[in-house]
Amino acid sequence: MKYYVTYNNSNPVSGFDSLFNDLWADWGTNRSKIPPVDIYETEKAYVIEAELAGYKQEEVSVNIEKHVLKISSDKQSLKSADEKQKNLVRERYFKKFERSFSLPEDIDEGNIEGEFADGVLTITLPKKKEALPKTIEVKIK
């Protein structure tokens, strides 16, 4: 299974910001822009597990278009409810993301299932049942 990552950056200088931020690192914190995934294959299916801690099921979108599975969210960072609040440490944040996975030919797209539990989205992509070879009798004259 092949996959590619796309970013939904609306800020035209985000590439510069990214370069600048990479120079200074994040002082030991993990600030990945996209959720990590595990992908594995069983005899009957491919399975994608995406770590989405802090997201609710309704904040995540999963769809398929032209044999490409997309997982995305438009959730924005948490905002302080109290403007008088002074943040001392702020490590939790959310950004828009989109991950795309090119589906293999042997996927039964009509029977794809998803489950969201404990901050993990599990998408099961069942394989098509392979057609058994048919024996054709040829009459010879």
PDB file of C-alpha atoms in Angstrom:
ATOM      1  CA  MET A   1       0.000   0.000   0.000  1.00  0.00           C
ATOM      2  CA  LYS A   2       1.435   3.367  -1.024  1.00  0.00           C
ATOM      3  CA  TYR A   3       0.625   6.601   0.736  1.00  0.00           C
ATOM      4  CA  TYR A   4       1.475  10.242   0.488  1.00  0.00           C
ATOM      5  CA  VAL A   5       1.066  13.167   2.838  1.00  0.00           C
ATOM      6  CA  THR A   6      -0.517  16.490   1.971  1.00  0.00           C
ATOM      7  CA  TYR A   7      -0.539  19.570   4.140  1.00  0.00           C
ATOM      8  CA  ASN A   8      -3.380  22.062   4.316  1.00  0.00           C
ATOM      9  CA  ASN A   9      -1.406  25.241   4.901  1.00  0.00           C
ATOM     10  CA  SER A  10      -3.347  28.446   4.352  1.00  0.00           C
ATOM     11  CA  ASN A  11      -0.432  30.661   5.420  1.00  0.00           C
ATOM     12  CA  PRO A  12       1.842  31.540   2.428  1.00  0.00           C
ATOM     13  CA  VAL A  13       4.910  31.952   4.659  1.00  0.00           C
ATOM     14  CA  SER A  14       4.397  28.691   6.529  1.00  0.00           C
ATOM     15  CA  GLY A  15       7.405  27.155   4.740  1.00  0.00           C
ATOM     16  CA  PHE A  16       9.628  29.904   6.131  1.00  0.00           C
ATOM     17  CA  ASP A  17       8.132  29.481   9.600  1.00  0.00           C
ATOM     18  CA  SER A  18       8.749  25.752   9.400  1.00  0.00           C
ATOM     19  CA  LEU A  19      12.396  26.288   8.447  1.00  0.00           C
ATOM     20  CA  PHE A  20      12.872  28.787  11.273  1.00  0.00           C
ATOM     21  CA  ASN A  21      11.175  26.530  13.824  1.00  0.00           C
ATOM     22  CA  ASP A  22      13.244  23.538  12.724  1.00  0.00           C
ATOM     23  CA  LEU A  23      16.420  25.511  13.407  1.00  0.00           C
ATOM     24  CA  TRP A  24      15.431  26.061  17.034  1.00  0.00           C
ATOM     25  CA  ALA A  25      13.725  22.666  17.423  1.00  0.00           C
ATOM     26  CA  ASP A  26      10.941  22.227  19.938  1.00  0.00           C
ATOM     27  CA  TRP A  27      13.088  21.709  23.009  1.00  0.00           C
ATOM     28  CA  GLY A  28      12.238  18.033  23.339  1.00  0.00           C
ATOM     29  CA  THR A  29       8.514  18.232  22.586  1.00  0.00           C
ATOM     30  CA  ASN A  30       6.927  16.379  19.694  1.00  0.00           C
ATOM     31  CA  ARG A  31       5.078  18.895  17.524  1.00  0.00           C
ATOM     32  CA  SER A  32       4.266  16.760  14.508  1.00  0.00           C
ATOM     33  CA  LYS A  33       1.894  18.385  12.049  1.00  0.00           C
ATOM     34  CA  ILE A  34       0.265  15.100  11.121  1.00  0.00           C
ATOM     35  CA  PRO A  35      -0.922  12.216  13.277  1.00  0.00           C
ATOM     36  CA  PRO A  36       1.279   9.117  13.208  1.00  0.00           C
ATOM     37  CA  VAL A  37      -0.152   5.959  11.654  1.00  0.00           C
ATOM     38  CA  ASP A  38       0.566   2.249  11.722  1.00  0.00           C
ATOM     39  CA  ILE A  39      -0.361   0.246   8.630  1.00  0.00           C
ATOM     40  CA  TYR A  40      -0.369  -3.519   8.546  1.00  0.00           C
ATOM     41  CA  GLU A  41      -1.736  -6.317   6.409  1.00  0.00           C
ATOM     42  CA  THR A  42      -3.561  -9.460   7.423  1.00  0.00           C
ATOM     43  CA  GLU A  43      -4.733 -12.304   5.227  1.00  0.00           C
ATOM     44  CA  LYS A  44      -8.146 -10.689   4.724  1.00  0.00           C
ATOM     45  CA  ALA A  45      -7.516  -6.929   5.060  1.00  0.00           C
ATOM     46  CA  TYR A  46      -5.225  -3.941   5.335  1.00  0.00           C
ATOM     47  CA  VAL A  47      -5.534  -1.972   8.575  1.00  0.00           C
ATOM     48  CA  ILE A  48      -4.652   1.671   9.221  1.00  0.00           C
ATOM     49  CA  GLU A  49      -4.420   2.869  12.822  1.00  0.00           C
ATOM     50  CA  ALA A  50      -4.105   6.646  13.269  1.00  0.00           C
ATOM     51  CA  GLU A  51      -3.257   8.179  16.641  1.00  0.00           C
ATOM     52  CA  LEU A  52      -5.703  11.046  17.202  1.00  0.00           C
ATOM     53  CA  ALA A  53      -5.424  11.824  20.907  1.00  0.00           C
ATOM     54  CA  GLY A  54      -7.528  14.844  21.844  1.00  0.00           C
ATOM     55  CA  TYR A  55      -9.794  14.590  18.807  1.00  0.00           C
ATOM     56  CA  LYS A  56     -13.462  13.628  18.919  1.00  0.00           C
ATOM     57  CA  GLN A  57     -14.999  11.362  16.310  1.00  0.00           C
ATOM     58  CA  GLU A  58     -17.023  14.219  14.810  1.00  0.00           C
ATOM     59  CA  GLU A  59     -13.854  16.337  14.380  1.00  0.00           C
ATOM     60  CA  VAL A  60     -12.257  13.805  12.025  1.00  0.00           C
ATOM     61  CA  SER A  61     -13.298  13.178   8.439  1.00  0.00           C
ATOM     62  CA  VAL A  62     -12.576   9.973   6.501  1.00  0.00           C
ATOM     63  CA  ASN A  63     -13.526   9.654   2.845  1.00  0.00           C
ATOM     64  CA  ILE A  64     -12.553   7.894  -0.359  1.00  0.00           C
ATOM     65  CA  GLU A  65     -12.333   9.512  -3.761  1.00  0.00           C
ATOM     66  CA  LYS A  66     -10.787   7.963  -6.874  1.00  0.00           C
ATOM     67  CA  HIS A  67      -9.149   5.103  -4.914  1.00  0.00           C
ATOM     68  CA  VAL A  68      -7.553   7.505  -2.415  1.00  0.00           C
ATOM     69  CA  LEU A  69      -8.478   7.340   1.283  1.00  0.00           C
ATOM     70  CA  LYS A  70      -8.232  10.698   3.078  1.00  0.00           C
ATOM     71  CA  ILE A  71      -8.157  11.286   6.830  1.00  0.00           C
ATOM     72  CA  SER A  72      -8.445  14.951   7.805  1.00  0.00           C
ATOM     73  CA  SER A  73      -9.470  17.435  10.470  1.00  0.00           C
ATOM     74  CA  ASP A  74      -9.945  21.202  10.667  1.00  0.00           C
ATOM     75  CA  LYS A  75      -9.702  21.333  14.471  1.00  0.00           C
ATOM     76  CA  GLN A  76      -7.849  24.392  15.721  1.00  0.00           C
ATOM     77  CA  SER A  77      -5.757  24.839  18.873  1.00  0.00           C
ATOM     78  CA  LEU A  78      -7.480  25.246  22.197  1.00  0.00           C
ATOM     79  CA  LYS A  79      -8.133  28.860  23.151  1.00  0.00           C
ATOM     80  CA  SER A  80      -8.045  30.191  26.663  1.00  0.00           C
ATOM     81  CA  ALA A  81     -11.565  30.733  27.998  1.00  0.00           C
ATOM     82  CA  ASP A  82     -10.333  33.330  30.462  1.00  0.00           C
ATOM     83  CA  GLU A  83      -8.420  36.218  28.859  1.00  0.00           C
ATOM     84  CA  LYS A  84      -6.813  36.985  32.227  1.00  0.00           C
ATOM     85  CA  GLN A  85      -5.284  33.526  32.286  1.00  0.00           C
ATOM     86  CA  LYS A  86      -1.513  33.480  31.883  1.00  0.00           C
ATOM     87  CA  ASN A  87      -0.254  30.266  30.296  1.00  0.00           C
ATOM     88  CA  LEU A  88       2.956  29.009  31.873  1.00  0.00           C
ATOM     89  CA  VAL A  89       3.382  25.933  29.682  1.00  0.00           C
ATOM     90  CA  ARG A  90       1.458  25.254  26.479  1.00  0.00           C
ATOM     91  CA  GLU A  91       2.334  21.947  24.820  1.00  0.00           C
ATOM     92  CA  ARG A  92      -1.101  20.809  23.647  1.00  0.00           C
ATOM     93  CA  TYR A  93      -2.202  22.129  20.318  1.00  0.00           C
ATOM     94  CA  PHE A  94      -4.089  21.045  17.223  1.00  0.00           C
ATOM     95  CA  LYS A  95      -3.559  21.928  13.583  1.00  0.00           C
ATOM     96  CA  LYS A  96      -5.431  21.208  10.402  1.00  0.00           C
ATOM     97  CA  PHE A  97      -4.161  18.037   8.818  1.00  0.00           C
ATOM     98  CA  GLU A  98      -4.836  15.752   5.896  1.00  0.00           C
ATOM     99  CA  ARG A  99      -3.297  12.358   5.214  1.00  0.00           C
ATOM    100  CA  SER A 100      -3.929  10.529   1.970  1.00  0.00           C
ATOM    101  CA  PHE A 101      -3.380   6.870   1.143  1.00  0.00           C
ATOM    102  CA  SER A 102      -3.493   5.397  -2.359  1.00  0.00           C
ATOM    103  CA  LEU A 103      -5.533   2.209  -2.145  1.00  0.00           C
ATOM    104  CA  PRO A 104      -4.370  -0.989  -3.833  1.00  0.00           C
ATOM    105  CA  GLU A 105      -6.501  -2.598  -6.543  1.00  0.00           C
ATOM    106  CA  ASP A 106      -7.501  -5.506  -4.295  1.00  0.00           C
ATOM    107  CA  ILE A 107      -9.474  -3.366  -1.784  1.00  0.00           C
ATOM    108  CA  ASP A 108     -13.229  -3.908  -1.464  1.00  0.00           C
ATOM    109  CA  GLU A 109     -14.082  -0.198  -1.127  1.00  0.00           C
ATOM    110  CA  GLY A 110     -17.770  -0.863  -0.473  1.00  0.00           C
ATOM    111  CA  ASN A 111     -17.017  -2.700   2.791  1.00  0.00           C
ATOM    112  CA  ILE A 112     -14.434  -0.429   4.437  1.00  0.00           C
ATOM    113  CA  GLU A 113     -15.105  -0.003   8.155  1.00  0.00           C
ATOM    114  CA  GLY A 114     -13.826   2.439  10.749  1.00  0.00           C
ATOM    115  CA  GLU A 115     -13.765   2.543  14.532  1.00  0.00           C
ATOM    116  CA  PHE A 116     -12.764   5.408  16.813  1.00  0.00           C
ATOM    117  CA  ALA A 117     -11.852   4.444  20.383  1.00  0.00           C
ATOM    118  CA  ASP A 118      -9.435   5.763  23.016  1.00  0.00           C
ATOM    119  CA  GLY A 119      -7.943   8.349  20.650  1.00  0.00           C
ATOM    120  CA  VAL A 120      -7.135   5.799  17.928  1.00  0.00           C
ATOM    121  CA  LEU A 121      -8.912   5.657  14.573  1.00  0.00           C
ATOM    122  CA  THR A 122      -8.812   2.138  13.119  1.00  0.00           C
ATOM    123  CA  ILE A 123      -9.779   1.737   9.471  1.00  0.00           C
ATOM    124  CA  THR A 124     -10.162  -1.798   8.133  1.00  0.00           C
ATOM    125  CA  LEU A 125      -9.812  -2.128   4.372  1.00  0.00           C
ATOM    126  CA  PRO A 126     -11.037  -5.613   3.400  1.00  0.00           C
ATOM    127  CA  LYS A 127      -9.483  -7.327   0.414  1.00  0.00           C
ATOM    128  CA  LYS A 128     -11.668  -8.449  -2.489  1.00  0.00           C
ATOM    129  CA  LYS A 129     -12.401 -12.118  -2.633  1.00  0.00           C
ATOM    130  CA  GLU A 130     -10.385 -13.374  -5.521  1.00  0.00           C
ATOM    131  CA  ALA A 131     -12.391 -15.034  -8.219  1.00  0.00           C
ATOM    132  CA  LEU A 132     -11.589 -18.693  -8.409  1.00  0.00           C
ATOM    133  CA  PRO A 133     -10.364 -19.881 -11.780  1.00  0.00           C
ATOM    134  CA  LYS A 134     -13.151 -21.386 -13.828  1.00  0.00           C
ATOM    135  CA  THR A 135     -12.750 -24.502 -15.872  1.00  0.00           C
ATOM    136  CA  ILE A 136     -14.136 -24.060 -19.334  1.00  0.00           C
ATOM    137  CA  GLU A 137     -14.785 -27.122 -21.387  1.00  0.00           C
ATOM    138  CA  VAL A 138     -13.859 -26.687 -25.015  1.00  0.00           C
ATOM    139  CA  LYS A 139     -15.584 -29.015 -27.472  1.00  0.00           C
ATOM    140  CA  ILE A 140     -13.273 -30.237 -30.176  1.00  0.00           C
ATOM    141  CA  LYS A 141     -14.791 -31.418 -33.461  1.00  0.00           C
TER     142      LYS A 141
END
